[in-house]
Amino acid sequence: MTDEREPNTDAEEFAAADSDDGSEVDDESRTVAERNAERRDDDRRVTLAEFHDACQREGRPVLTAGAVARTLERPHESVSRDLDALADRGELERLSVSTDPVVWYPSELEDLTDRERVVVFPKRREIVVDRPDQFTRAQLSQFAHLADANGERGYRYVVRPEDVWQAPHESFDALARTMRQALGERSESLEEWVHSQWDRAHQFRLTTHEDGYTVLEAKSPEVMGNVARQKLDEDHVHAPISETEDWVREGSEAAIKRLLYEAGYPVQDHRDLDAGEALPIDLRVSLRDYQRTWVDRFAEAGEGVFVGPPGSGKTVAAMGAMAHVEGETLVLVPSRDLARQWADAVAEYTSLEPGQIGQYHGGRKEVRPVTIATYQIAGMDRHRSLFDDREWGLVIFDECQHVPSDVYRRSTHLQSRHRLGLSASPIREDDRQTEIFTLVGPPIGTDWQALFDAGFVAEPELEIRYVPWGDDEQRNAYVSAEGREKYRIAAQNRGKLEEVRYLLSSHPDSKALVFVDYLEQGREIADALGVPFLSGETPHHERRRLLEEFRRDERDLLVVSRVGDEGIDLPTADLAVVASGLGGSRRQGTQRAGRTMRPAGGALVYVLATRGSREEDFARRQLQHLGRKGMTVRERTLEPAEGE
């Protein structure tokens, strides 16, 4: 992490800073009032807290006396005396970078690793925290995004517009109190920017007219004319009703929300949407504290996306949301395997009877008070009326990173009163992840490191292993190949098979998954190991049987293709070997590494990348995303066998 400017470390620059206190003035030419004012300043000693303030304003922890004097607007001579006094008491340390000047820094820098320390960089809207406690992290999560989490460098939060827009507070004053609690003090310039974003988030809202149609309301004629009526056209609104109101075309609500969000003005949704038939639901499982917080924030907003690592219990938390809404619920999932798992989980963890739970996909066609359907089916015209005709109190979008895809977007016409998304990583390589939050709701979550620290989710040990080529034939083919073919050859490097064998033999008591991106490679590895290969070609009944055997500990090894990236719950896997597949997306890396994130400890993830190939760069880049979420990522280069 770098500041906006290069740090001043040269003695000459420090000396220049000290000399920049203003020109000398003859003492006799000054008025008596000026001299008395200086004496009053001399009597007010610089405190350690004021030195910290100066450090934060300057953006670095080491300052010259001149820099302190300028920042605090105090005489240089008196500041120098005060710094000497603080040093004599052991609160500051001196360091002479040349004969002149001397720089100062807090003695507590010696043991900053033993306590919490919050530093605010208002211009960059960044907050850096060393060893934050759970309370501080919980407060920060209400208005800031965790950008980096590393035990050695601390935690770096960024306050983005969307973090302010979705802050769970009724007023700006309440949000400001949360900020001050998290930061330990008031940051005036940061609060001013946050206040401006808060105002943006309350400029537009959708309401229901007494005649039943939808109205877009603006806070003022200016914002309606300069923003909404510039961005929207006849496809979105019929005609103005007043200077601050437009009549919305039916079905264009989601598009309006998306367009204004992209313009920097999120829309508050206050429509009288269908609530569905009442459906009393009781949970048969207790929610963890952070899951309860997720549900509470969802209850306040009526919409949102639960964001958390695999194993954090997003599905159970979603059932907590169902119990809060107590209305008929439609759950949309990417695969029929996940539909079956949802149906089983709802029957196990809620008071609903099996006859109240239906599945709607290629294998079954049941519409019940709680219906689990695939995105593809819900988006097809011939099936859409089955869902439109029923008033849903809650629609849940599982693995909601799919929602912006054109084929899945059609399902978002289901604008129920409550909408909830679930995702371990709502990141899209086409940069359309903001559409997730406009079509479904704002992100609600707990930072991964907090769940690791609390023991709710085990942090896997993640290691990238750079594997040499298995034979000259593939290496030569790689050199002459171009584009995507280059990556494919590196991904299927036959040298990886021996490394897979070695890792499995090194962990003989582990339940393991081997992930691949290519069917040919998967069959080759599965045949060599004498185990099944689970892919999209595997019949559903066979896939279900293999997964059940794995859960019941009747199998301890499976080779899995991309079908395992989403929608397959393997709660007892404690070893994952990614033989290929991290060249696809950051989300794919999250899903595959996440297959070992469960409360049981000792999870291991090995990522194999061909040494010296493009795959090496892909693996390093994709796993940086996991590193920023708090996971420790190691790297190891393997030497070729003798004779190669």
XYZ file of C-alpha atoms in Angstrom, residues 221-524:
304
model
C -37.081 19.109 -9.526
C -33.363 19.702 -10.203
C -32.268 16.134 -9.555
C -35.260 14.788 -11.497
C -34.468 16.939 -14.522
C -30.672 16.718 -14.461
C -30.364 13.024 -13.629
C -33.467 10.845 -14.081
C -34.880 12.501 -17.186
C -31.430 12.522 -18.767
C -30.869 8.794 -18.133
C -34.363 7.385 -18.723
C -36.444 7.327 -21.899
C -39.865 6.170 -23.124
C -38.874 2.534 -22.552
C -38.760 3.281 -18.814
C -41.422 5.951 -18.103
C -44.705 6.967 -19.680
C -44.849 10.658 -18.833
C -44.191 13.167 -16.046
C -46.852 13.464 -13.360
C -45.245 16.491 -11.738
C -41.866 18.217 -11.536
C -40.658 15.503 -9.164
C -42.696 12.441 -10.285
C -42.703 10.168 -13.344
C -45.139 7.386 -14.241
C -43.104 4.159 -14.587
C -43.770 1.616 -17.315
C -44.700 -1.779 -15.911
C -41.718 -4.151 -15.865
C -39.039 -1.458 -16.180
C -38.454 -1.024 -12.448
C -35.288 -3.149 -12.355
C -33.822 -1.296 -15.369
C -34.530 2.091 -13.756
C -32.836 1.011 -10.550
C -29.819 -0.220 -12.486
C -29.435 2.921 -14.633
C -29.717 5.337 -11.728
C -27.394 3.216 -9.608
C -24.776 3.405 -12.355
C -25.283 7.187 -12.418
C -24.453 7.288 -8.712
C -28.009 7.544 -7.374
C -29.345 4.332 -5.812
C -33.146 4.138 -5.711
C -35.047 3.434 -2.513
C -37.720 0.818 -3.253
C -40.923 1.628 -1.344
C -43.408 -0.138 -3.630
C -46.360 -2.066 -2.233
C -45.204 -5.389 -3.686
C -46.940 -8.737 -3.336
C -46.448 -10.300 0.053
C -47.728 -13.748 -0.910
C -49.780 -16.119 1.165
C -48.816 -16.383 4.822
C -46.575 -19.341 5.612
C -45.587 -19.755 9.289
C -42.053 -21.146 9.532
C -40.050 -22.078 12.626
C -36.315 -22.805 12.573
C -35.099 -26.042 14.162
C -31.544 -24.740 14.457
C -30.045 -21.786 16.337
C -28.429 -19.055 14.271
C -24.891 -17.949 15.077
C -24.475 -14.336 16.162
C -23.228 -13.177 12.760
C -26.039 -15.056 10.972
C -28.551 -13.335 13.229
C -26.940 -10.000 12.327
C -27.324 -10.846 8.621
C -31.012 -11.661 9.101
C -31.608 -8.502 11.147
C -30.038 -6.314 8.437
C -32.108 -8.096 5.792
C -35.245 -7.533 7.895
C -34.511 -3.783 8.048
C -33.988 -3.401 4.289
C -36.300 -6.118 2.941
C -33.597 -7.087 0.455
C -29.890 -7.885 0.317
C -27.150 -10.360 -0.557
C -25.609 -12.554 2.133
C -21.870 -12.583 1.340
C -19.648 -15.047 3.207
C -17.152 -17.852 2.600
C -18.299 -21.398 1.865
C -19.141 -23.043 5.160
C -20.386 -19.862 6.845
C -23.987 -21.074 6.736
C -25.560 -18.750 4.168
C -28.285 -21.322 3.414
C -29.257 -21.617 7.084
C -29.226 -17.823 7.410
C -31.526 -17.672 4.367
C -33.938 -19.957 6.192
C -33.759 -17.461 9.045
C -34.901 -14.828 6.544
C -37.726 -17.157 5.448
C -38.824 -17.495 9.064
C -38.821 -13.693 9.400
C -40.891 -13.108 6.244
C -43.255 -16.027 6.860
C -44.476 -15.942 3.277
C -44.471 -18.331 0.338
C -40.937 -18.532 -1.021
C -39.324 -19.160 -4.407
C -35.678 -20.269 -4.336
C -33.703 -19.997 -7.608
C -30.559 -22.124 -7.992
C -28.098 -22.873 -10.838
C -28.504 -26.672 -10.873
C -30.938 -29.457 -10.044
C -28.379 -30.950 -7.635
C -28.499 -27.769 -5.612
C -32.305 -27.770 -5.826
C -32.376 -31.214 -4.234
C -29.943 -30.145 -1.494
C -32.082 -27.090 -0.753
C -35.243 -29.189 -0.494
C -33.533 -31.594 1.913
C -32.148 -28.716 4.019
C -35.500 -26.913 4.282
C -37.167 -30.155 5.412
C -34.406 -30.773 7.979
C -33.964 -27.287 9.453
C -37.511 -25.852 9.388
C -40.947 -26.852 10.623
C -42.282 -27.249 7.055
C -43.635 -30.617 5.986
C -42.234 -32.371 2.859
C -45.557 -31.762 1.084
C -45.031 -27.991 1.400
C -41.677 -28.131 -0.428
C -41.497 -28.524 -4.202
C -38.805 -28.699 -6.892
C -39.224 -27.346 -10.419
C -36.547 -28.323 -12.961
C -35.859 -30.811 -15.733
C -36.528 -33.775 -13.451
C -39.541 -32.597 -11.425
C -42.367 -30.068 -11.878
C -43.848 -29.153 -8.487
C -45.065 -25.688 -7.418
C -45.567 -25.626 -3.658
C -45.549 -22.932 -0.888
C -41.751 -23.242 -0.962
C -40.547 -24.003 -4.487
C -36.909 -24.520 -5.518
C -36.387 -23.963 -9.249
C -33.408 -23.570 -11.554
C -32.621 -20.205 -13.133
C -32.953 -21.656 -16.627
C -36.489 -22.939 -16.024
C -37.653 -19.718 -14.347
C -36.354 -17.699 -17.287
C -38.117 -19.721 -19.993
C -41.228 -18.119 -21.447
C -43.280 -21.332 -21.366
C -42.686 -21.770 -17.621
C -42.668 -18.131 -16.531
C -46.435 -17.856 -15.986
C -46.296 -20.649 -13.416
C -44.170 -18.383 -11.246
C -45.821 -15.082 -12.193
C -49.278 -16.318 -11.259
C -48.232 -17.022 -7.688
C -47.552 -14.149 -5.271
C -44.206 -14.829 -3.618
C -43.441 -13.212 -0.303
C -39.710 -13.899 -0.750
C -37.511 -14.766 -3.718
C -34.050 -16.180 -2.918
C -31.320 -16.053 -5.594
C -28.697 -18.659 -4.620
C -25.221 -18.272 -6.175
C -26.534 -14.871 -7.231
C -23.373 -13.951 -9.153
C -25.306 -15.590 -12.026
C -28.039 -12.958 -11.965
C -26.452 -10.403 -14.352
C -25.993 -13.064 -17.037
C -28.507 -12.480 -19.801
C -29.984 -15.976 -19.532
C -30.567 -15.557 -15.793
C -31.525 -11.881 -15.788
C -34.988 -12.816 -17.060
C -35.761 -14.332 -13.658
C -35.383 -10.926 -11.970
C -38.806 -9.837 -13.243
C -39.979 -11.656 -10.107
C -40.006 -8.445 -8.052
C -41.449 -9.700 -4.773
C -41.599 -7.592 -1.624
C -38.516 -9.342 -0.282
C -35.457 -10.389 -2.338
C -32.394 -12.180 -0.983
C -29.198 -13.275 -2.714
C -26.495 -15.688 -1.512
C -22.891 -15.695 -2.723
C -19.413 -16.557 -1.487
C -17.907 -14.176 -4.015
C -20.195 -11.826 -5.955
C -17.372 -10.980 -8.366
C -17.783 -11.121 -12.109
C -14.988 -10.902 -14.647
C -17.240 -8.782 -16.907
C -17.453 -6.106 -14.160
C -21.246 -6.428 -13.946
C -21.285 -7.274 -10.225
C -22.986 -3.951 -9.392
C -26.034 -5.277 -11.242
C -26.318 -7.996 -8.594
C -26.946 -5.371 -5.977
C -29.374 -3.346 -8.084
C -31.399 -6.389 -9.205
C -31.359 -8.222 -5.862
C -30.143 -5.973 -3.036
C -27.087 -4.577 -1.243
C -24.374 -6.878 0.152
C -24.718 -8.016 3.758
C -21.860 -9.961 5.276
C -19.060 -10.516 7.734
C -15.430 -10.319 6.689
C -13.839 -13.712 6.183
C -11.038 -13.124 8.681
C -13.545 -12.504 11.471
C -15.108 -15.921 10.816
C -11.649 -17.531 10.722
C -10.665 -15.884 14.023
C -13.925 -16.835 15.743
C -13.525 -20.469 14.692
C -16.806 -20.616 12.768
C -14.949 -21.394 9.544
C -11.570 -23.091 9.295
C -8.972 -21.131 7.332
C -7.414 -23.571 4.868
C -3.703 -23.641 4.253
C -3.337 -22.594 0.624
C -0.194 -23.377 -1.365
C 0.602 -22.792 -5.051
C 3.011 -25.443 -6.314
C 4.824 -24.694 -9.579
C 5.233 -28.034 -11.349
C 7.842 -28.724 -14.082
C 6.788 -30.149 -17.452
C 6.130 -33.881 -17.489
C 7.632 -34.429 -20.947
C 9.315 -32.555 -23.800
C 6.429 -33.191 -26.196
C 4.012 -31.014 -24.212
C 6.658 -28.394 -23.500
C 7.453 -28.045 -27.214
C 3.750 -27.895 -28.064
C 3.327 -25.091 -25.542
C 6.152 -23.036 -27.096
C 4.608 -23.196 -30.577
C 0.988 -22.669 -29.437
C -0.857 -19.356 -29.266
C -3.648 -17.783 -27.248
C -6.004 -19.942 -25.221
C -4.378 -23.124 -26.571
C -1.226 -22.167 -24.679
C -3.115 -22.148 -21.402
C -4.894 -25.441 -22.188
C -1.597 -27.260 -22.777
C -0.097 -25.899 -19.553
C -3.245 -26.800 -17.607
C -3.052 -30.441 -18.778
C 0.677 -30.795 -18.097
C 1.153 -34.549 -17.485
C 3.712 -33.773 -14.796
C 0.814 -32.815 -12.552
C -0.362 -36.430 -12.273
C 2.739 -37.433 -10.318
C 2.356 -34.400 -8.097
C -1.268 -35.357 -7.387
C -0.081 -38.856 -6.451
C 2.579 -37.403 -4.163
C 0.171 -35.046 -2.348
C -2.435 -37.771 -1.811
C 0.205 -40.158 -0.448
C 1.463 -37.385 1.856
C -2.020 -37.082 3.400
C -3.245 -40.687 3.511
C -5.975 -40.053 6.087
C -7.581 -37.089 4.313
C -10.828 -36.969 2.382
C -9.731 -35.389 -0.862
C -11.081 -33.692 -3.985
C -9.062 -33.259 -7.164
C -10.408 -30.451 -9.377
C -9.852 -30.231 -13.127
C -11.047 -27.962 -15.902
C -10.790 -30.414 -18.820
C -12.691 -33.670 -19.266
C -9.746 -35.451 -20.899
C -7.473 -34.568 -18.004
C -10.119 -35.582 -15.460
C -10.585 -39.007 -17.036
C -6.808 -39.546 -17.192
